[in-house]
mmCIF file of C-alpha atoms in Angstrom:
data_model
loop_
_atom_site.group_PDB
_atom_site.id
_atom_site.type_symbol
_atom_site.label_atom_id
_atom_site.label_comp_id
_atom_site.label_asym_id
_atom_site.label_seq_id
_atom_site.Cartn_x
_atom_site.Cartn_y
_atom_site.Cartn_z
ATOM 1 C CA UNK A 1 -0.577 28.418 -18.040
ATOM 2 C CA UNK A 2 -3.651 27.395 -20.384
ATOM 3 C CA UNK A 3 -5.521 24.045 -19.805
ATOM 4 C CA UNK A 4 -5.777 21.990 -22.884
ATOM 5 C CA UNK A 5 -9.165 21.280 -24.221
ATOM 6 C CA UNK A 6 -8.701 17.666 -24.106
ATOM 7 C CA UNK A 7 -7.866 17.813 -20.389
ATOM 8 C CA UNK A 8 -10.530 20.454 -19.645
ATOM 9 C CA UNK A 9 -12.979 17.739 -20.910
ATOM 10 C CA UNK A 10 -11.105 15.020 -18.647
ATOM 11 C CA UNK A 11 -11.521 17.275 -15.538
ATOM 12 C CA UNK A 12 -15.175 17.707 -16.146
ATOM 13 C CA UNK A 13 -15.708 14.052 -15.820
ATOM 14 C CA UNK A 14 -13.942 13.768 -12.563
ATOM 15 C CA UNK A 15 -16.360 13.160 -9.741
ATOM 16 C CA UNK A 16 -13.983 14.526 -7.090
ATOM 17 C CA UNK A 17 -14.987 11.393 -4.939
ATOM 18 C CA UNK A 18 -15.089 12.103 -1.071
ATOM 19 C CA UNK A 19 -13.023 8.968 -0.594
ATOM 20 C CA UNK A 20 -10.974 8.950 -3.607
ATOM 21 C CA UNK A 21 -9.849 5.526 -4.832
ATOM 22 C CA UNK A 22 -7.521 7.083 -7.136
ATOM 23 C CA UNK A 23 -5.622 8.928 -4.091
ATOM 24 C CA UNK A 24 -5.717 5.879 -1.845
ATOM 25 C CA UNK A 25 -3.939 3.683 -4.541
ATOM 26 C CA UNK A 26 -1.356 6.146 -5.119
ATOM 27 C CA UNK A 27 1.961 5.318 -3.163
ATOM 28 C CA UNK A 28 2.260 8.940 -1.986
ATOM 29 C CA UNK A 29 -1.551 9.438 -1.826
ATOM 30 C CA UNK A 30 -1.900 12.502 -4.091
ATOM 31 C CA UNK A 31 -4.819 14.719 -3.133
ATOM 32 C CA UNK A 32 -6.588 14.349 -6.674
ATOM 33 C CA UNK A 33 -9.939 15.830 -5.820
ATOM 34 C CA UNK A 34 -8.272 18.904 -4.435
ATOM 35 C CA UNK A 35 -5.904 19.304 -7.335
ATOM 36 C CA UNK A 36 -8.392 18.612 -9.838
ATOM 37 C CA UNK A 37 -10.689 21.449 -8.087
ATOM 38 C CA UNK A 38 -8.154 24.031 -8.369
ATOM 39 C CA UNK A 39 -7.243 22.830 -11.996
ATOM 40 C CA UNK A 40 -11.077 23.302 -12.965
ATOM 41 C CA UNK A 41 -10.918 26.685 -11.464
ATOM 42 C CA UNK A 42 -7.937 27.749 -13.417
ATOM 43 C CA UNK A 43 -5.541 28.043 -10.232
ATOM 44 C CA UNK A 44 -2.729 26.164 -11.570
ATOM 45 C CA UNK A 45 -0.183 27.557 -9.373
ATOM 46 C CA UNK A 46 -1.953 26.534 -6.429
ATOM 47 C CA UNK A 47 -2.555 23.042 -7.813
ATOM 48 C CA UNK A 48 1.277 22.919 -8.841
ATOM 49 C CA UNK A 49 2.177 23.754 -5.239
ATOM 50 C CA UNK A 50 0.196 21.065 -3.715
ATOM 51 C CA UNK A 51 1.547 18.449 -6.302
ATOM 52 C CA UNK A 52 5.268 19.278 -5.654
ATOM 53 C CA UNK A 53 4.980 19.515 -1.954
ATOM 54 C CA UNK A 54 3.343 16.166 -1.611
ATOM 55 C CA UNK A 55 5.636 14.586 -4.445
ATOM 56 C CA UNK A 56 8.668 16.619 -5.895
ATOM 57 C CA UNK A 57 8.805 13.938 -8.726
ATOM 58 C CA UNK A 58 5.136 14.772 -9.811
ATOM 59 C CA UNK A 59 6.544 15.841 -13.276
ATOM 60 C CA UNK A 60 8.233 12.681 -13.620
ATOM 61 C CA UNK A 61 5.797 10.135 -12.176
ATOM 62 C CA UNK A 62 2.980 11.517 -14.103
ATOM 63 C CA UNK A 63 4.915 10.446 -17.341
ATOM 64 C CA UNK A 64 6.436 6.992 -16.036
ATOM 65 C CA UNK A 65 4.195 5.881 -13.298
ATOM 66 C CA UNK A 66 2.100 2.516 -14.355
ATOM 67 C CA UNK A 67 -1.271 4.314 -13.935
ATOM 68 C CA UNK A 68 -3.141 1.127 -14.728
ATOM 69 C CA UNK A 69 -2.131 -0.150 -11.133
ATOM 70 C CA UNK A 70 -2.582 3.173 -9.667
ATOM 71 C CA UNK A 71 -4.774 6.287 -10.134
ATOM 72 C CA UNK A 72 -6.124 5.493 -13.490
ATOM 73 C CA UNK A 73 -6.879 1.776 -12.481
ATOM 74 C CA UNK A 74 -8.594 2.648 -9.378
ATOM 75 C CA UNK A 75 -11.031 5.438 -10.683
ATOM 76 C CA UNK A 76 -14.606 4.806 -9.559
ATOM 77 C CA UNK A 77 -15.438 5.234 -13.401
ATOM 78 C CA UNK A 78 -13.580 2.091 -14.094
ATOM 79 C CA UNK A 79 -16.813 0.208 -13.184
ATOM 80 C CA UNK A 80 -18.113 1.864 -16.642
ATOM 81 C CA UNK A 81 -14.780 1.497 -18.176
ATOM 82 C CA UNK A 82 -14.204 5.207 -18.557
ATOM 83 C CA UNK A 83 -11.500 6.185 -15.940
ATOM 84 C CA UNK A 84 -10.304 9.729 -15.931
ATOM 85 C CA UNK A 85 -6.804 10.381 -17.522
ATOM 86 C CA UNK A 86 -5.747 12.078 -14.131
ATOM 87 C CA UNK A 87 -1.845 11.433 -15.189
ATOM 88 C CA UNK A 88 -2.415 13.576 -18.084
ATOM 89 C CA UNK A 89 -3.849 16.346 -16.057
ATOM 90 C CA UNK A 90 -1.134 15.931 -13.410
ATOM 91 C CA UNK A 91 1.735 16.127 -16.229
ATOM 92 C CA UNK A 92 0.197 19.303 -17.670
ATOM 93 C CA UNK A 93 0.286 21.073 -14.403
ATOM 94 C CA UNK A 94 3.646 19.637 -12.817
ATOM 95 C CA UNK A 95 5.524 19.154 -16.201
ATOM 96 C CA UNK A 96 5.217 23.008 -16.683
ATOM 97 C CA UNK A 97 5.436 24.374 -13.205
ATOM 98 C CA UNK A 98 8.662 22.457 -12.396
ATOM 99 C CA UNK A 99 10.598 24.754 -14.449
ATOM 100 C CA UNK A 100 9.247 27.694 -12.250
ATOM 101 C CA UNK A 101 9.755 25.792 -8.837
ATOM 102 C CA UNK A 102 12.305 25.795 -6.375
ATOM 103 C CA UNK A 103 12.767 24.672 -2.883
ATOM 104 C CA UNK A 104 12.904 27.123 0.017
ATOM 105 C CA UNK A 105 15.550 26.274 2.570
ATOM 106 C CA UNK A 106 14.296 26.282 6.159
ATOM 107 C CA UNK A 107 16.171 28.167 8.860
ATOM 108 C CA UNK A 108 19.390 26.568 9.690
ATOM 109 C CA UNK A 109 18.971 24.141 12.484
ATOM 110 C CA UNK A 110 22.624 23.429 12.709
ATOM 111 C CA UNK A 111 22.345 19.768 11.890
ATOM 112 C CA UNK A 112 23.913 17.934 8.903
ATOM 113 C CA UNK A 113 22.762 14.800 6.851
ATOM 114 C CA UNK A 114 24.455 12.698 4.305
ATOM 115 C CA UNK A 115 22.563 11.355 1.541
ATOM 116 C CA UNK A 116 24.031 8.417 -0.530
ATOM 117 C CA UNK A 117 22.643 8.005 -3.809
ATOM 118 C CA UNK A 118 20.984 10.880 -6.054
ATOM 119 C CA UNK A 119 18.321 8.939 -7.609
ATOM 120 C CA UNK A 120 14.634 9.720 -7.028
ATOM 121 C CA UNK A 121 14.505 8.937 -3.270
ATOM 122 C CA UNK A 122 17.869 10.681 -2.726
ATOM 123 C CA UNK A 123 16.806 13.742 -4.295
ATOM 124 C CA UNK A 124 13.309 13.926 -2.809
ATOM 125 C CA UNK A 125 14.662 13.272 0.625
ATOM 126 C CA UNK A 126 17.518 16.070 0.095
ATOM 127 C CA UNK A 127 14.550 18.509 -0.698
ATOM 128 C CA UNK A 128 12.447 17.734 2.435
ATOM 129 C CA UNK A 129 15.469 18.053 4.618
ATOM 130 C CA UNK A 130 16.808 21.116 3.035
ATOM 131 C CA UNK A 131 13.192 22.674 3.539
ATOM 132 C CA UNK A 132 13.454 21.586 7.163
ATOM 133 C CA UNK A 133 16.545 23.399 7.767
ATOM 134 C CA UNK A 134 19.283 21.001 7.550
ATOM 135 C CA UNK A 135 22.407 21.038 5.687
ATOM 136 C CA UNK A 136 22.420 18.327 2.890
ATOM 137 C CA UNK A 137 25.327 16.629 1.063
ATOM 138 C CA UNK A 138 24.351 14.145 -1.722
ATOM 139 C CA UNK A 139 26.875 11.573 -2.526
ATOM 140 C CA UNK A 140 26.597 9.466 -5.899
ATOM 141 C CA UNK A 141 28.803 7.306 -7.877
ATOM 142 C CA UNK A 142 27.815 8.942 -11.099
ATOM 143 C CA UNK A 143 28.856 12.218 -12.527
ATOM 144 C CA UNK A 144 25.230 13.909 -12.374
ATOM 145 C CA UNK A 145 22.373 13.444 -10.333
ATOM 146 C CA UNK A 146 19.458 11.694 -11.503
ATOM 147 C CA UNK A 147 19.917 8.114 -10.733
ATOM 148 C CA UNK A 148 17.873 5.841 -12.813
ATOM 149 C CA UNK A 149 16.161 8.814 -14.303
ATOM 150 C CA UNK A 150 19.398 9.724 -16.111
ATOM 151 C CA UNK A 151 21.119 6.463 -16.387
ATOM 152 C CA UNK A 152 18.076 4.014 -16.795
ATOM 153 C CA UNK A 153 15.167 5.255 -18.128
ATOM 154 C CA UNK A 154 15.694 5.782 -21.827
ATOM 155 C CA UNK A 155 15.404 9.305 -23.417
ATOM 156 C CA UNK A 156 12.429 8.288 -25.649
ATOM 157 C CA UNK A 157 10.472 7.516 -22.158
ATOM 158 C CA UNK A 158 11.677 10.390 -20.175
ATOM 159 C CA UNK A 159 12.938 13.766 -21.585
ATOM 160 C CA UNK A 160 16.474 14.864 -19.838
ATOM 161 C CA UNK A 161 15.433 18.218 -19.698
ATOM 162 C CA UNK A 162 13.223 17.216 -16.682
ATOM 163 C CA UNK A 163 16.205 15.395 -14.938
ATOM 164 C CA UNK A 164 18.126 18.323 -15.488
ATOM 165 C CA UNK A 165 15.922 20.716 -13.787
ATOM 166 C CA UNK A 166 16.166 18.703 -10.658
ATOM 167 C CA UNK A 167 19.913 19.198 -10.851
ATOM 168 C CA UNK A 168 19.424 22.812 -11.003
ATOM 169 C CA UNK A 169 16.728 23.007 -8.149
ATOM 170 C CA UNK A 170 19.203 21.050 -5.919
ATOM 171 C CA UNK A 171 22.130 23.610 -6.531
ATOM 172 C CA UNK A 172 20.110 26.794 -6.121
ATOM 173 C CA UNK A 173 18.615 25.271 -2.996
ATOM 174 C CA UNK A 174 21.959 24.988 -1.414
ATOM 175 C CA UNK A 175 22.286 21.001 -1.575
ATOM 176 C CA UNK A 176 25.752 20.042 -2.031
ATOM 177 C CA UNK A 177 26.258 17.223 -4.880
ATOM 178 C CA UNK A 178 29.483 15.158 -4.925
ATOM 179 C CA UNK A 179 29.452 12.936 -7.904
ATOM 180 C CA UNK A 180 31.900 10.521 -8.999
ATOM 181 C CA UNK A 181 32.092 9.051 -5.409
ATOM 182 C CA UNK A 182 32.276 5.185 -5.404
ATOM 183 C CA UNK A 183 30.422 3.822 -2.721
ATOM 184 C CA UNK A 184 32.125 1.361 -0.431
ATOM 185 C CA UNK A 185 35.531 2.852 -1.745
ATOM 186 C CA UNK A 186 35.779 6.863 -1.766
ATOM 187 C CA UNK A 187 32.845 6.657 1.153
ATOM 188 C CA UNK A 188 31.267 4.362 3.657
ATOM 189 C CA UNK A 189 28.566 4.800 6.050
ATOM 190 C CA UNK A 190 31.071 4.227 9.178
ATOM 191 C CA UNK A 191 33.096 7.069 7.610
ATOM 192 C CA UNK A 192 30.123 9.452 7.203
ATOM 193 C CA UNK A 193 28.831 8.990 10.711
ATOM 194 C CA UNK A 194 31.579 10.764 11.987
ATOM 195 C CA UNK A 195 30.862 13.887 10.214
ATOM 196 C CA UNK A 196 27.241 13.922 9.746
ATOM 197 C CA UNK A 197 24.297 13.723 12.316
ATOM 198 C CA UNK A 198 22.414 11.227 10.114
ATOM 199 C CA UNK A 199 23.092 9.321 6.945
ATOM 200 C CA UNK A 200 20.278 8.233 4.501
ATOM 201 C CA UNK A 201 21.312 5.382 2.258
ATOM 202 C CA UNK A 202 19.221 5.699 -1.052
ATOM 203 C CA UNK A 203 21.631 3.977 -3.231
ATOM 204 C CA UNK A 204 19.494 2.083 -5.088
ATOM 205 C CA UNK A 205 19.678 -1.702 -6.049
ATOM 206 C CA UNK A 206 22.457 -1.244 -8.679
ATOM 207 C CA UNK A 207 23.936 -4.821 -8.794
ATOM 208 C CA UNK A 208 22.471 -6.911 -11.554
ATOM 209 C CA UNK A 209 21.421 -10.218 -10.473
ATOM 210 C CA UNK A 210 22.824 -13.030 -12.270
ATOM 211 C CA UNK A 211 21.181 -16.019 -14.061
ATOM 212 C CA UNK A 212 23.337 -18.438 -12.295
ATOM 213 C CA UNK A 213 23.539 -20.678 -15.389
ATOM 214 C CA UNK A 214 26.519 -22.716 -16.888
ATOM 215 C CA UNK A 215 28.085 -20.142 -19.432
ATOM 216 C CA UNK A 216 26.882 -17.225 -17.978
ATOM 217 C CA UNK A 217 30.528 -15.862 -18.274
ATOM 218 C CA UNK A 218 30.198 -15.616 -21.901
ATOM 219 C CA UNK A 219 31.340 -11.974 -23.384
ATOM 220 C CA UNK A 220 27.716 -12.443 -25.546
ATOM 221 C CA UNK A 221 26.144 -11.785 -21.949
ATOM 222 C CA UNK A 222 25.513 -8.141 -20.965
ATOM 223 C CA UNK A 223 23.565 -7.064 -17.871
ATOM 224 C CA UNK A 224 20.688 -4.663 -18.902
ATOM 225 C CA UNK A 225 21.560 -2.016 -16.078
ATOM 226 C CA UNK A 226 24.838 -1.623 -17.756
ATOM 227 C CA UNK A 227 23.780 -1.465 -20.924
ATOM 228 C CA UNK A 228 21.031 1.239 -20.477
ATOM 229 C CA UNK A 229 23.480 3.585 -18.548
ATOM 230 C CA UNK A 230 24.912 4.170 -22.391
ATOM 231 C CA UNK A 231 23.841 1.897 -24.957
ATOM 232 C CA UNK A 232 26.011 3.385 -27.500
ATOM 233 C CA UNK A 233 28.876 1.967 -25.536
ATOM 234 C CA UNK A 234 27.751 -1.657 -26.756
ATOM 235 C CA UNK A 235 28.052 -3.140 -30.232
ATOM 236 C CA UNK A 236 25.248 -5.490 -30.231
ATOM 237 C CA UNK A 237 24.822 -8.101 -32.868
ATOM 238 C CA UNK A 238 21.759 -8.641 -35.046
ATOM 239 C CA UNK A 239 19.577 -10.977 -32.851
ATOM 240 C CA UNK A 240 19.316 -9.828 -29.000
ATOM 241 C CA UNK A 241 17.545 -11.683 -26.258
ATOM 242 C CA UNK A 242 16.179 -9.980 -23.333
ATOM 243 C CA UNK A 243 15.747 -12.069 -20.285
ATOM 244 C CA UNK A 244 12.914 -10.863 -17.852
ATOM 245 C CA UNK A 245 9.708 -9.242 -17.548
ATOM 246 C CA UNK A 246 10.403 -6.125 -15.513
ATOM 247 C CA UNK A 247 10.470 -2.373 -16.346
ATOM 248 C CA UNK A 248 14.313 -2.672 -16.898
ATOM 249 C CA UNK A 249 13.422 -5.559 -19.387
ATOM 250 C CA UNK A 250 10.961 -3.194 -21.362
ATOM 251 C CA UNK A 251 13.462 -0.299 -21.200
ATOM 252 C CA UNK A 252 16.256 -2.529 -22.573
ATOM 253 C CA UNK A 253 14.414 -4.291 -25.177
ATOM 254 C CA UNK A 254 12.595 -1.151 -26.626
ATOM 255 C CA UNK A 255 16.185 0.608 -26.818
ATOM 256 C CA UNK A 256 17.761 -2.388 -28.495
ATOM 257 C CA UNK A 257 14.772 -2.697 -30.998
ATOM 258 C CA UNK A 258 15.168 0.995 -31.723
ATOM 259 C CA UNK A 259 18.816 0.646 -32.289
ATOM 260 C CA UNK A 260 18.014 -1.673 -35.228
ATOM 261 C CA UNK A 261 18.196 -5.152 -33.511
ATOM 262 C CA UNK A 262 16.266 -8.266 -33.826
ATOM 263 C CA UNK A 263 14.735 -8.163 -30.543
ATOM 264 C CA UNK A 264 13.227 -11.096 -28.457
ATOM 265 C CA UNK A 265 12.036 -11.141 -24.949
ATOM 266 C CA UNK A 266 12.032 -14.418 -22.975
ATOM 267 C CA UNK A 267 9.881 -14.734 -19.991
ATOM 268 C CA UNK A 268 9.201 -17.519 -17.791
ATOM 269 C CA UNK A 269 5.368 -16.756 -17.021
ATOM 270 C CA UNK A 270 2.412 -15.175 -18.977
ATOM 271 C CA UNK A 271 1.810 -11.732 -19.947
ATOM 272 C CA UNK A 272 -0.512 -11.369 -16.889
ATOM 273 C CA UNK A 273 2.197 -12.163 -14.693
ATOM 274 C CA UNK A 274 4.660 -9.785 -16.103
ATOM 275 C CA UNK A 275 5.614 -7.174 -13.540
ATOM 276 C CA UNK A 276 6.399 -4.508 -16.085
ATOM 277 C CA UNK A 277 4.414 -1.728 -16.785
ATOM 278 C CA UNK A 278 1.539 -3.050 -19.106
ATOM 279 C CA UNK A 279 1.547 0.196 -21.189
ATOM 280 C CA UNK A 280 5.338 -0.376 -21.837
ATOM 281 C CA UNK A 281 4.571 -4.044 -22.809
ATOM 282 C CA UNK A 282 2.161 -2.850 -25.249
ATOM 283 C CA UNK A 283 4.167 -0.334 -26.681
ATOM 284 C CA UNK A 284 7.035 -2.871 -26.883
ATOM 285 C CA UNK A 285 4.882 -5.192 -28.985
ATOM 286 C CA UNK A 286 3.596 -2.155 -31.120
ATOM 287 C CA UNK A 287 7.292 -1.316 -32.020
ATOM 288 C CA UNK A 288 8.032 -4.960 -33.323
ATOM 289 C CA UNK A 289 9.626 -6.408 -30.088
ATOM 290 C CA UNK A 290 9.106 -10.194 -30.199
ATOM 291 C CA UNK A 291 7.932 -11.964 -27.159
ATOM 292 C CA UNK A 292 8.583 -15.707 -26.271
ATOM 293 C CA UNK A 293 6.437 -16.634 -23.032
ATOM 294 C CA UNK A 294 6.882 -19.611 -20.692
ATOM 295 C CA UNK A 295 10.519 -20.174 -21.520
ATOM 296 C CA UNK A 296 13.822 -19.563 -19.431
ATOM 297 C CA UNK A 297 17.454 -20.248 -20.195
ATOM 298 C CA UNK A 298 19.083 -22.841 -18.444
ATOM 299 C CA UNK A 299 22.825 -22.772 -20.214
ATOM 300 C CA UNK A 300 24.857 -21.029 -22.511
ATOM 301 C CA UNK A 301 26.420 -23.600 -24.618
ATOM 302 C CA UNK A 302 28.587 -23.163 -27.649
ATOM 303 C CA UNK A 303 27.155 -19.542 -28.343
ATOM 304 C CA UNK A 304 23.565 -20.778 -28.047
ATOM 305 C CA UNK A 305 20.953 -20.243 -25.354
ATOM 306 C CA UNK A 306 19.614 -23.743 -23.907
ATOM 307 C CA UNK A 307 16.227 -22.687 -23.031
ATOM 308 C CA UNK A 308 13.374 -24.900 -21.081
ATOM 309 C CA UNK A 309 9.732 -24.463 -21.418
ATOM 310 C CA UNK A 310 7.714 -23.509 -18.413
ATOM 311 C CA UNK A 311 4.444 -24.002 -16.989
ATOM 312 C CA UNK A 312 2.255 -22.549 -14.234
ATOM 313 C CA UNK A 313 1.109 -25.009 -11.634
ATOM 314 C CA UNK A 314 -1.516 -24.270 -8.921
ATOM 315 C CA UNK A 315 -0.543 -25.151 -5.189
ATOM 316 C CA UNK A 316 -2.582 -26.714 -2.695
ATOM 317 C CA UNK A 317 -2.952 -23.471 -1.200
ATOM 318 C CA UNK A 318 -4.322 -21.856 -4.313
ATOM 319 C CA UNK A 319 -1.162 -20.243 -5.060
ATOM 320 C CA UNK A 320 0.455 -20.144 -8.752
ATOM 321 C CA UNK A 321 3.836 -21.167 -9.023
ATOM 322 C CA UNK A 322 6.062 -21.717 -12.361
ATOM 323 C CA UNK A 323 8.129 -24.963 -12.786
ATOM 324 C CA UNK A 324 10.417 -26.006 -15.783
ATOM 325 C CA UNK A 325 9.129 -28.837 -17.975
ATOM 326 C CA UNK A 326 11.555 -31.902 -18.041
ATOM 327 C CA UNK A 327 12.729 -32.766 -21.179
ATOM 328 C CA UNK A 328 11.797 -29.403 -23.027
ATOM 329 C CA UNK A 329 15.521 -28.293 -23.585
ATOM 330 C CA UNK A 330 16.084 -26.776 -26.794
ATOM 331 C CA UNK A 331 18.536 -24.354 -28.345
ATOM 332 C CA UNK A 332 17.883 -20.650 -29.490
ATOM 333 C CA UNK A 333 20.683 -18.968 -31.566
ATOM 334 C CA UNK A 334 21.396 -15.331 -30.434
ATOM 335 C CA UNK A 335 24.188 -12.699 -31.009
ATOM 336 C CA UNK A 336 23.866 -11.044 -27.392
ATOM 337 C CA UNK A 337 21.748 -11.471 -24.253
ATOM 338 C CA UNK A 338 20.439 -8.746 -22.167
ATOM 339 C CA UNK A 339 20.006 -9.812 -18.634
ATOM 340 C CA UNK A 340 17.227 -8.105 -16.737
ATOM 341 C CA UNK A 341 16.024 -10.419 -14.008
ATOM 342 C CA UNK A 342 16.279 -8.151 -10.889
ATOM 343 C CA UNK A 343 19.113 -6.337 -8.897
ATOM 344 C CA UNK A 344 20.755 -6.383 -5.482
ATOM 345 C CA UNK A 345 21.943 -3.805 -3.074
ATOM 346 C CA UNK A 346 25.681 -3.339 -2.489
ATOM 347 C CA UNK A 347 26.469 -3.883 1.352
ATOM 348 C CA UNK A 348 30.052 -2.603 0.617
ATOM 349 C CA UNK A 349 28.553 1.080 1.446
ATOM 350 C CA UNK A 350 28.334 0.453 4.939
ATOM 351 C CA UNK A 351 32.135 -0.167 5.465
ATOM 352 C CA UNK A 352 33.547 -1.988 8.393
ATOM 353 C CA UNK A 353 30.109 -2.149 10.494
ATOM 354 C CA UNK A 354 26.814 -3.744 9.146
ATOM 355 C CA UNK A 355 23.655 -3.251 10.491
ATOM 356 C CA UNK A 356 21.355 -6.137 11.538
ATOM 357 C CA UNK A 357 19.997 -7.822 8.396
ATOM 358 C CA UNK A 358 16.786 -9.928 7.880
ATOM 359 C CA UNK A 359 17.097 -13.479 6.784
ATOM 360 C CA UNK A 360 16.686 -12.619 3.082
ATOM 361 C CA UNK A 361 19.590 -10.317 3.094
ATOM 362 C CA UNK A 362 18.371 -6.743 3.409
ATOM 363 C CA UNK A 363 18.960 -4.109 6.125
ATOM 364 C CA UNK A 364 16.425 -4.732 9.232
ATOM 365 C CA UNK A 365 14.656 -1.249 9.912
ATOM 366 C CA UNK A 366 12.078 0.136 12.169
ATOM 367 C CA UNK A 367 8.790 1.869 10.949
ATOM 368 C CA UNK A 368 10.722 5.067 9.704
ATOM 369 C CA UNK A 369 13.305 2.676 8.062
ATOM 370 C CA UNK A 370 15.924 3.451 10.598
ATOM 371 C CA UNK A 371 18.578 0.666 10.563
ATOM 372 C CA UNK A 372 20.122 -0.861 13.808
ATOM 373 C CA UNK A 373 22.879 1.791 13.536
ATOM 374 C CA UNK A 374 22.488 4.952 15.267
ATOM 375 C CA UNK A 375 20.901 7.643 12.823
ATOM 376 C CA UNK A 376 21.502 5.636 9.785
ATOM 377 C CA UNK A 377 18.427 5.353 7.622
ATOM 378 C CA UNK A 378 17.701 3.691 4.115
ATOM 379 C CA UNK A 379 15.076 4.466 1.398
ATOM 380 C CA UNK A 380 14.127 3.632 -2.161
ATOM 381 C CA UNK A 381 15.201 0.602 -3.900
ATOM 382 C CA UNK A 382 17.887 -0.009 -0.929
ATOM 383 C CA UNK A 383 15.226 -1.185 1.234
ATOM 384 C CA UNK A 384 12.287 -2.096 -1.381
ATOM 385 C CA UNK A 385 14.338 -3.722 -3.994
ATOM 386 C CA UNK A 386 13.666 -2.732 -7.749
ATOM 387 C CA UNK A 387 10.673 -0.623 -7.408
ATOM 388 C CA UNK A 388 9.040 2.510 -9.183
ATOM 389 C CA UNK A 389 9.622 5.991 -8.789
ATOM 390 C CA UNK A 390 6.661 6.866 -6.821
ATOM 391 C CA UNK A 391 7.443 4.052 -4.289
ATOM 392 C CA UNK A 392 10.998 5.550 -4.096
ATOM 393 C CA UNK A 393 9.659 9.001 -2.937
ATOM 394 C CA UNK A 394 6.922 7.429 -0.598
ATOM 395 C CA UNK A 395 9.833 5.556 0.924
ATOM 396 C CA UNK A 396 12.068 8.723 1.069
ATOM 397 C CA UNK A 397 9.289 10.576 2.865
ATOM 398 C CA UNK A 398 9.020 8.020 5.481
ATOM 399 C CA UNK A 399 12.903 7.963 6.242
ATOM 400 C CA UNK A 400 12.749 12.011 6.528
ATOM 401 C CA UNK A 401 9.939 11.985 8.970
ATOM 402 C CA UNK A 402 12.280 9.503 10.939
ATOM 403 C CA UNK A 403 15.354 11.849 10.747
ATOM 404 C CA UNK A 404 13.476 14.965 11.485
ATOM 405 C CA UNK A 405 11.726 13.390 14.620
ATOM 406 C CA UNK A 406 15.366 11.869 15.942
ATOM 407 C CA UNK A 407 17.395 14.656 15.390
ATOM 408 C CA UNK A 408 14.887 17.323 16.708
ATOM 409 C CA UNK A 409 14.753 15.483 20.109
ATOM 410 C CA UNK A 410 18.476 14.818 20.330
#
């Protein structure tokens, strides 16, 4: 590997801060100064090893992370508005090294762990558990592993060759993958507990949240999570509305737009309030996606969307809320609507015994994300809700620490 001149220049600007804000802002706390030092010395293999051991998905997160909210956005040089493009250097190192990296299984400890879900959290956990000597079987409803990386993020954002490589690493590392396994039907947690020493649920939040408005049952309404799995399966009309403001919204609107549809995003707040990666929002706008802010659908009526205008209101405690404006109803014509407002978890995976739940409907867990069921843990979106790849990896690492601690003492 030879460093690019552009990244060499960027590395030369890095101050390698003793208390690096970029590392602190990263969900997995990547040791940027250490990796940057090795990179500058031309020690690429050592740098890659640090990255992979800390974050097996560094080759992915360096491509799809929202750097403005993490490393890039917290660089000390932001004070001068010249932050270091660390993500570019990370991808240069991790992206190439991934195709020469394998996991080394630890000495067999005689314990078996079932991982439900083959997305970033499930795969990261499987790698770490296998390296600790556990026998690991990963179950997933899809035919191939990858989760959102394969069946959610569009290929124009993430080349599938990287996702395919993780599939190879799993196989060569002795991780058993059982695809086409429907959660709650083919397998349940209660059933797996009989055959495995621990169960980690990393099944993601895969149930699209509905708008809960009259007329939503119209065949013009499609949920973005379903659409993104295989856009070619859907014959969308000319004008497509995409409802939401998160990353799934951006992936859906950019995909529809690239497929030739007149694409509009409707969001009930401002650009500043959008939870989506700001870079993805900017790219969507540059590609020709139109945005209509402070509007929300309240009904689907005779093939049209009834919208209401919204406004931000400052509460007495200083918090800002968004409310609909009475009397602002108006109709918007459309051919199809992609709904991308959030997603929920499928509790059917637990089978006939549910763990203790929080008031908001999520499994109640301890500091290592262990549920009230013996040796049953959760990770990724199944505990975080719709989140980022790097957050999923951080969650997986926490759950694995709990599994290793528990099974090492039992």
